[in-house]
GROMACS .gro file of C-alpha atoms in nm:
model
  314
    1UNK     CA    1   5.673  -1.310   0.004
    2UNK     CA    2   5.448  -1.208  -0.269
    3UNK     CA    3   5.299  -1.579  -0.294
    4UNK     CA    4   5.217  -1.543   0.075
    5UNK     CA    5   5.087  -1.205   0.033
    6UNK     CA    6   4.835  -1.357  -0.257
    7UNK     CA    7   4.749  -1.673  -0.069
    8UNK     CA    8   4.622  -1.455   0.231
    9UNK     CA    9   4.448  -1.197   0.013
   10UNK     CA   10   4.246  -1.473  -0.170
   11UNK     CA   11   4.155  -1.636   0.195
   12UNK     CA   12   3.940  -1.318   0.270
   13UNK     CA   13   3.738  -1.387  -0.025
   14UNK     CA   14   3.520  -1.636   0.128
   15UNK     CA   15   3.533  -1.529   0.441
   16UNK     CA   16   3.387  -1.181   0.338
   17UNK     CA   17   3.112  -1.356   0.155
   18UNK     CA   18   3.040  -1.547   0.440
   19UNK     CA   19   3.067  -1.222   0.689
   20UNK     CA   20   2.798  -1.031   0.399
   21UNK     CA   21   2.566  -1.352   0.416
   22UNK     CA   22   2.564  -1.367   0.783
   23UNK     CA   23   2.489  -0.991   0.851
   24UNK     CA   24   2.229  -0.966   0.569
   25UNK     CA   25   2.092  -1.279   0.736
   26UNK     CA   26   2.110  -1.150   1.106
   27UNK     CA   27   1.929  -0.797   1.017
   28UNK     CA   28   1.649  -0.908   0.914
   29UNK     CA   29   1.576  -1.163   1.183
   30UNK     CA   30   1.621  -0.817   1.407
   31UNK     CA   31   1.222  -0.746   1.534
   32UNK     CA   32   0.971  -0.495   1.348
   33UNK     CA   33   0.894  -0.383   1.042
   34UNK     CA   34   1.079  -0.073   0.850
   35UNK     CA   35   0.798  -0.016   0.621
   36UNK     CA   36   0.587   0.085   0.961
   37UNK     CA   37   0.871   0.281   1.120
   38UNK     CA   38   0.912   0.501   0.737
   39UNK     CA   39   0.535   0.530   0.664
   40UNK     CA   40   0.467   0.624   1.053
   41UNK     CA   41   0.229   0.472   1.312
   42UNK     CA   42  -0.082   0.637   1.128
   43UNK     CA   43  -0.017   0.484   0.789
   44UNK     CA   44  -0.256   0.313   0.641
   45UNK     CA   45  -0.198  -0.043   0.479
   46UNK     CA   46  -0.189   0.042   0.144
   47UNK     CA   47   0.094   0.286   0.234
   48UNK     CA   48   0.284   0.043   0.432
   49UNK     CA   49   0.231  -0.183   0.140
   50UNK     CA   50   0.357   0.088  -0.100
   51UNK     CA   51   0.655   0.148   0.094
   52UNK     CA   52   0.773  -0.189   0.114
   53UNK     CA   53   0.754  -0.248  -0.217
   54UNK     CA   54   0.939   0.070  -0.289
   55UNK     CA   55   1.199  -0.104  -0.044
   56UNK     CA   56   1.216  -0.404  -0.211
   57UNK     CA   57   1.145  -0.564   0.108
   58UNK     CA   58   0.836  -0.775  -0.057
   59UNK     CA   59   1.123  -0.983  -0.303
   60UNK     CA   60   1.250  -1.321  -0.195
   61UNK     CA   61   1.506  -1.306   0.092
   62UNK     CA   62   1.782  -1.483  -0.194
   63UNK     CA   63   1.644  -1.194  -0.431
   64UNK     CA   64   1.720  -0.894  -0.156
   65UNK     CA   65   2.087  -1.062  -0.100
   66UNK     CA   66   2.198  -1.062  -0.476
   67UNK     CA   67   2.064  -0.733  -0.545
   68UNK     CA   68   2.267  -0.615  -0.218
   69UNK     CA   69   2.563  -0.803  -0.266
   70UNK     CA   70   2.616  -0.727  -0.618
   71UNK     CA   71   2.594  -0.328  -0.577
   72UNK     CA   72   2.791  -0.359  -0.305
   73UNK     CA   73   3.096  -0.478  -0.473
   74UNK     CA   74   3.087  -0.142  -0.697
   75UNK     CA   75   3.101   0.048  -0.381
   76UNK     CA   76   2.732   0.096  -0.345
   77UNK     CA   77   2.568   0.017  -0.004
   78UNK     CA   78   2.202   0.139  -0.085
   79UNK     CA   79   2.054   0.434   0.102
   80UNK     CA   80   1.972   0.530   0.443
   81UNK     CA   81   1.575   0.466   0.488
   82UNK     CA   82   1.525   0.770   0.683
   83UNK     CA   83   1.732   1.000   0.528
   84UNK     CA   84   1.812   0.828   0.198
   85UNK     CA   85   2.207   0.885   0.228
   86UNK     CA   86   2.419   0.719   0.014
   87UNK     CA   87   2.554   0.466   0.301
   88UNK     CA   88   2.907   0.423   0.151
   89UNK     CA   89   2.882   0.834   0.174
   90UNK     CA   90   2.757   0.842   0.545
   91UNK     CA   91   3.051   0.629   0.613
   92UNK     CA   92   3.298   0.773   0.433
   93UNK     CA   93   3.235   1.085   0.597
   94UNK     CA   94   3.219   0.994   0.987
   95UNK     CA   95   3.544   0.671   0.899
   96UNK     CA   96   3.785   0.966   0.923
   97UNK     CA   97   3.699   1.034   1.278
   98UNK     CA   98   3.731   0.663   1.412
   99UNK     CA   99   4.068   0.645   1.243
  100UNK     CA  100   4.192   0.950   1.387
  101UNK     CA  101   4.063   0.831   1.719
  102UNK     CA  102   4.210   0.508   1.652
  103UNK     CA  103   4.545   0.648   1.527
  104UNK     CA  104   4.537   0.864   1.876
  105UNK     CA  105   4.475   0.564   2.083
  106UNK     CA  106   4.727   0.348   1.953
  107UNK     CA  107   5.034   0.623   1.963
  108UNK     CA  108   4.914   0.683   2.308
  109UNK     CA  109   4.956   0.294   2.397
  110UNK     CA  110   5.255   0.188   2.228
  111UNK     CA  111   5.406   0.568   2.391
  112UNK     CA  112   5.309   0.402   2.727
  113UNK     CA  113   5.337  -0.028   2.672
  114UNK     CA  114   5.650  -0.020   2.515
  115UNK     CA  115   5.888   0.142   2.720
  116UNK     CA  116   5.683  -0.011   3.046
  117UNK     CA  117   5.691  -0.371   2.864
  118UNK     CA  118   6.095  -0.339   2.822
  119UNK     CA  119   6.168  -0.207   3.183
  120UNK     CA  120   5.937  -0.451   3.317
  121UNK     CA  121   6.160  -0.766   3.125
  122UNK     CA  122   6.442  -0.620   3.185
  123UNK     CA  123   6.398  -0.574   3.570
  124UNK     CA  124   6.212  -0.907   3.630
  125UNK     CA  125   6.102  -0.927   3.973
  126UNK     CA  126   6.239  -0.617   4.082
  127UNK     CA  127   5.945  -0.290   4.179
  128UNK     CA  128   5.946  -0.156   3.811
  129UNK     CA  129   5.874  -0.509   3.705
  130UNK     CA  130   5.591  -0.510   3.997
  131UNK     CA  131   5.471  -0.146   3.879
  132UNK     CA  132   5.343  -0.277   3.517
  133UNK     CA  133   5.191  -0.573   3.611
  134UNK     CA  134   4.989  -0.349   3.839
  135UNK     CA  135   4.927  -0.105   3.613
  136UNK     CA  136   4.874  -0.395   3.306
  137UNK     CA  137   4.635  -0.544   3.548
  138UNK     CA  138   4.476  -0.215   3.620
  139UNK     CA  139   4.418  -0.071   3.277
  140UNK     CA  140   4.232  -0.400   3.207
  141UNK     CA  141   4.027  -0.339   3.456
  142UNK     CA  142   3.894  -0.001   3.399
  143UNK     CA  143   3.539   0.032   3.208
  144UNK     CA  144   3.649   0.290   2.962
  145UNK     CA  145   3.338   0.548   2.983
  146UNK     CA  146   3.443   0.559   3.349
  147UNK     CA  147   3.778   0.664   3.290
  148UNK     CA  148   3.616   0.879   2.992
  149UNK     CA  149   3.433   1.020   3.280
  150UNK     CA  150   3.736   1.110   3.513
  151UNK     CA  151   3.946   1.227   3.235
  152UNK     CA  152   3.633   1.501   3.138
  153UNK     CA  153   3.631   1.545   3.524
  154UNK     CA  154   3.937   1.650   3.574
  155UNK     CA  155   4.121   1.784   3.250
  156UNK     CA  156   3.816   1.953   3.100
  157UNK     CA  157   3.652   2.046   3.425
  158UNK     CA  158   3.787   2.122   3.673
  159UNK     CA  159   4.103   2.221   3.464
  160UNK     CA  160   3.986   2.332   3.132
  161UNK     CA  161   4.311   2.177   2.908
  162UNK     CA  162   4.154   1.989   2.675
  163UNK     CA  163   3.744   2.003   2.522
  164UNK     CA  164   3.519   1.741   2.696
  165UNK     CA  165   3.316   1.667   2.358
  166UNK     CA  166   3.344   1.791   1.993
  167UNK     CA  167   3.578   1.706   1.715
  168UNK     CA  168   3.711   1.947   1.514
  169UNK     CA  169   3.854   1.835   1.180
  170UNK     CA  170   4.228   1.863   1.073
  171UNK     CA  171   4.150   2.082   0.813
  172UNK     CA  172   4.066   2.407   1.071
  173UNK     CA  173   4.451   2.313   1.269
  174UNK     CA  174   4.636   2.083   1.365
  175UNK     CA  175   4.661   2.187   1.689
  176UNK     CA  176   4.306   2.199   1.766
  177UNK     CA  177   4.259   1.853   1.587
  178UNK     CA  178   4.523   1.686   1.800
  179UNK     CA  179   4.361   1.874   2.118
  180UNK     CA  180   4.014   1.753   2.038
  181UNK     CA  181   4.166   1.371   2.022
  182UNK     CA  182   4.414   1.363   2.378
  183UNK     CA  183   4.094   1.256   2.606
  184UNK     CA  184   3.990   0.969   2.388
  185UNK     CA  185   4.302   0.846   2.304
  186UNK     CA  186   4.351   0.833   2.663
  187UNK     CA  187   4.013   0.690   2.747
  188UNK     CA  188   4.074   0.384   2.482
  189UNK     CA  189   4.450   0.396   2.444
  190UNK     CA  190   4.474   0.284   2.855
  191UNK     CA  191   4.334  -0.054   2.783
  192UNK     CA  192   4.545  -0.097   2.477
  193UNK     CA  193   4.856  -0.031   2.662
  194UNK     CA  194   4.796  -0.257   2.925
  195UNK     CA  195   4.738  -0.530   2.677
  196UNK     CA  196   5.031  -0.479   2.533
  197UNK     CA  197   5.256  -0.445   2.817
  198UNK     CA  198   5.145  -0.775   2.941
  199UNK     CA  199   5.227  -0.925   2.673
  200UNK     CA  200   5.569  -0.768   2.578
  201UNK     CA  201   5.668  -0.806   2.907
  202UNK     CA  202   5.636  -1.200   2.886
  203UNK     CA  203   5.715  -1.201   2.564
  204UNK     CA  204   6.023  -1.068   2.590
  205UNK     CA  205   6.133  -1.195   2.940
  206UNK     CA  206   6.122  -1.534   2.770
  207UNK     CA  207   6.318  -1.415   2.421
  208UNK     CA  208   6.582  -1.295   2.688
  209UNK     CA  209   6.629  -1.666   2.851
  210UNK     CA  210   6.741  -1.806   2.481
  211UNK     CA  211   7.045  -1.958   2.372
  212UNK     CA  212   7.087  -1.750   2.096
  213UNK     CA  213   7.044  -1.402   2.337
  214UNK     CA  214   7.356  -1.556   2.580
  215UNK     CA  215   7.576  -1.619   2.242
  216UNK     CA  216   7.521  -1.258   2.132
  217UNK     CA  217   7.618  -1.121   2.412
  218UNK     CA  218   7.896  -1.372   2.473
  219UNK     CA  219   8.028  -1.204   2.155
  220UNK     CA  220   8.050  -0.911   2.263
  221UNK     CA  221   7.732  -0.735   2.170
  222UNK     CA  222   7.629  -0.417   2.362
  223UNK     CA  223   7.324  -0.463   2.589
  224UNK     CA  224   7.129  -0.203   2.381
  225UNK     CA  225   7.231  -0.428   2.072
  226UNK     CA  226   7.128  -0.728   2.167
  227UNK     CA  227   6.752  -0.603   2.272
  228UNK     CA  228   6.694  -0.389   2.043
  229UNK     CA  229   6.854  -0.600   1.718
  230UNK     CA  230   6.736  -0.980   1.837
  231UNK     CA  231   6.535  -0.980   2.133
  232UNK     CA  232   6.286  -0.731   1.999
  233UNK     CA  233   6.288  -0.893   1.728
  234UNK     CA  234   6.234  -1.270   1.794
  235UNK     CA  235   5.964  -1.093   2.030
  236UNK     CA  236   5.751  -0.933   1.863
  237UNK     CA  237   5.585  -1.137   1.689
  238UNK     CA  238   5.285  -1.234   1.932
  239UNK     CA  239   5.298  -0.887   2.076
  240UNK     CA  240   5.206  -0.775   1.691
  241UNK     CA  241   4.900  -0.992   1.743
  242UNK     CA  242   4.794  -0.812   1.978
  243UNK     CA  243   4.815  -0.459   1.804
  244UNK     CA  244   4.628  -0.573   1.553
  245UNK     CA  245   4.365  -0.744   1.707
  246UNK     CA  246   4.304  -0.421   1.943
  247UNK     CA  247   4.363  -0.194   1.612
  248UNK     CA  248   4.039  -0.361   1.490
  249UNK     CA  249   3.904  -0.364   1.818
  250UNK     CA  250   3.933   0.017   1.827
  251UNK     CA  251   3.794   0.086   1.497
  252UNK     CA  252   3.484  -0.145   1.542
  253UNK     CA  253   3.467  -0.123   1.925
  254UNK     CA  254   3.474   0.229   1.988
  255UNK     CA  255   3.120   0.301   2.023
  256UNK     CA  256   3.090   0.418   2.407
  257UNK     CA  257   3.429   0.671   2.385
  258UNK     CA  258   3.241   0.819   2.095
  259UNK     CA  259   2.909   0.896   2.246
  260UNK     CA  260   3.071   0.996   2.572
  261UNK     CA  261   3.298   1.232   2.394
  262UNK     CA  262   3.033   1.333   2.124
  263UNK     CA  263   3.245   1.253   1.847
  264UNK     CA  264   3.089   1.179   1.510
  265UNK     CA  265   3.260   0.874   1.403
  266UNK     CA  266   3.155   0.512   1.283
  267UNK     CA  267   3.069   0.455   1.620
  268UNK     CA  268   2.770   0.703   1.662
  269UNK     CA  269   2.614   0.629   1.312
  270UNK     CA  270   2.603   0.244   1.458
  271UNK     CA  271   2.414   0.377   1.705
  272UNK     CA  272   2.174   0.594   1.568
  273UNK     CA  273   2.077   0.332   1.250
  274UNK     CA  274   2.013   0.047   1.556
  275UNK     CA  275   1.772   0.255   1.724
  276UNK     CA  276   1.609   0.356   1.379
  277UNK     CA  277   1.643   0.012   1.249
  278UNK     CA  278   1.788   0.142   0.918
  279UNK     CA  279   1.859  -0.169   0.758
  280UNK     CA  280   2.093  -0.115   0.487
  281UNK     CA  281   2.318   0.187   0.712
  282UNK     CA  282   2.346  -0.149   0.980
  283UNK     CA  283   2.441  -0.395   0.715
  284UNK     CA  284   2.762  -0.088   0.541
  285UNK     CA  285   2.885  -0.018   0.863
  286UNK     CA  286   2.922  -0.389   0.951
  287UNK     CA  287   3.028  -0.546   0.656
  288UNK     CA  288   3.310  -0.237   0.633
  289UNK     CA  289   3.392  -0.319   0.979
  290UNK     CA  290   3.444  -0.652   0.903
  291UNK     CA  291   3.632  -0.590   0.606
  292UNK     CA  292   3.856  -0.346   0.795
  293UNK     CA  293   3.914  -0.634   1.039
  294UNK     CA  294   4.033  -0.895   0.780
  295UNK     CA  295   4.293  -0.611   0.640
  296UNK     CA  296   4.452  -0.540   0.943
  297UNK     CA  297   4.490  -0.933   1.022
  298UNK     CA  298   4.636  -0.931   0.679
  299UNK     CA  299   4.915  -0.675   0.776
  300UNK     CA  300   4.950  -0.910   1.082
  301UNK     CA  301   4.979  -1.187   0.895
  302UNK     CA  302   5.245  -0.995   0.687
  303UNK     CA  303   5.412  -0.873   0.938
  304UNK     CA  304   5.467  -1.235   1.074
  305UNK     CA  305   5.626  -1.357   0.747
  306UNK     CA  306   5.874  -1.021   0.764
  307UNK     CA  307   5.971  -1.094   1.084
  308UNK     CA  308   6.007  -1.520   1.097
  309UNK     CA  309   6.070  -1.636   0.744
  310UNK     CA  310   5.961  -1.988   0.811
  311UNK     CA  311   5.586  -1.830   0.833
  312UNK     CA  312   5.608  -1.798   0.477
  313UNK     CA  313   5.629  -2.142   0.396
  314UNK     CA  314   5.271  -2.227   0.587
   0.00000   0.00000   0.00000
């Protein structure tokens, strides 16, 4: 296990390189000039001048990268252009809310997809069966700021449960922190669980039509047994694909949910450096997105050699 573990760690080596290269690449192909948008409209040339050479933006392109790259691997993204943040601090300090909205979403999904996913297998054909596929084929459906929408409609609204925007950190309570989260979980964690039902539903249906699932119970094993010790099992291997490919969907996809809900997460600060066209905040937040990505397909791919053996040996 720990060879596998190293052989997939060294794999995102390249790939990160390649993921730095292609963002620096793609941001500065975006149009405009920063130097303008700092100095202002009225600048004159000689301060536009000045300012991009205070940018460094006058260097060769292969020049900007290195410099880039190389603080970047101590931890140091540069500095906002507008505001001259520390990047790696900007995103250090809004990272906390995506997780926690991420965290929310995904307990609220695997709350709804797993128990629906099970019934749904285990009554094949019958109306519970029928009920998640509508509701797997449903939740796909549904643009998330609308349901963002209904959910502020109705439970902050119209009955005044839960805030409609805000986050307040888990340092002033717990309870107010996990208050502050319910309608965004909901909003993203409705898509999630649809996902995954889907796909533990077929998943499992066909783990359940094995050889191996008719011995075990030939032997005597307990319906509850046999589920829960070898057809979960045996079946949950593509459904953990699909966690973690909508765990780093949420955390680099959850840009709508956190205007609509006015949180101040990763999210938001994507938003606002776009429209500003702060370079180096852009190129942070999505080479730590893409980093983020690669680790949780690393705990996939982990998972995969915990759970089949014969993984390992790929």
């Amino acid at each position: 296990m720990l060879r596998y573990t190293v052989r997939r760690v060294l794999m995102m080596v390249p790939l990160l390189f390649l993921v730095s290269l292609g963002v620096f690449a793609l941001v500065l192909m975006i149009p405009g000039d920063p130097a303008i948008t700092i100095a202002g409209e009225n600048a004159t040339e000689a301060q536009i001048d000045a300012t991009r050479e205070r940018l460094g933006l006058n260097d060769p392109v292969l020049v900007q990268y290195a410099a880039w790259a190389g603080n970047a691997l101590t931890g140091d993204l540069g500095s906002s252009l507008f505001s001259n943040e520390s990047v790696t601090g900007a995103i250090a300090g809004r990272f906390p809310v995506t997780l926690a909205l991420t965290l929310a979403a995904m307990l609220i999904a695997l709350l709804i997809a797993v128990p629906a996913g099970v019934v749904a297998a285990l009554r094949r054909g019958r109306w519970q069966d029928r009920g998640a596929t509508l509701f797997a084929s449903v939740g796909i459906s549904l643009p998330n700021f609308w349901v963002g929408i209904l959910l502020i409609m109705a439970f902050a609204l119209a009955f005044p449960i839960f805030p409609a925007v805000g986050y307040t950190p888990i340092s002033e309570g717990v309870g107010a922190w996990a208050r502050g989260l319910v309608l965004p979980g909901i909003t993203l964690g409705t898509a999630v669980a649809a996902e995954i039902t889907r796909q533990l539903r077929g998943s499992l249906t066909d783990t359940l039509q094995q050889d191996f699932i008719r011995t075990a119970r030939a032997n005597g094993l307990s319906g509850r047994a046999v589920i829960l010790k070898h057809g979960m099992k045996n079946a949950a291997v593509p459904v953990v694909t699909v966690i973690g490919f909508q765990v780093g969907f949420l955390l680099g996809g959850s840009v709508i949910v956190e205007r609509v809900f006015g949180l101040p997460g990763l999210g938001d600060l994507a938003i606002r450096a776009v429209l500003q066209r702060d370079i180096p905040m852009i190129q942070g937040i999505v080479v730590v997105a893409a980093l983020i990505v690669m680790l949780v397909n690393l705990v996939v791919d982990l998972s995969y050699g915990w759970l089949n053996p014969k993984v390992r040996q790929a």
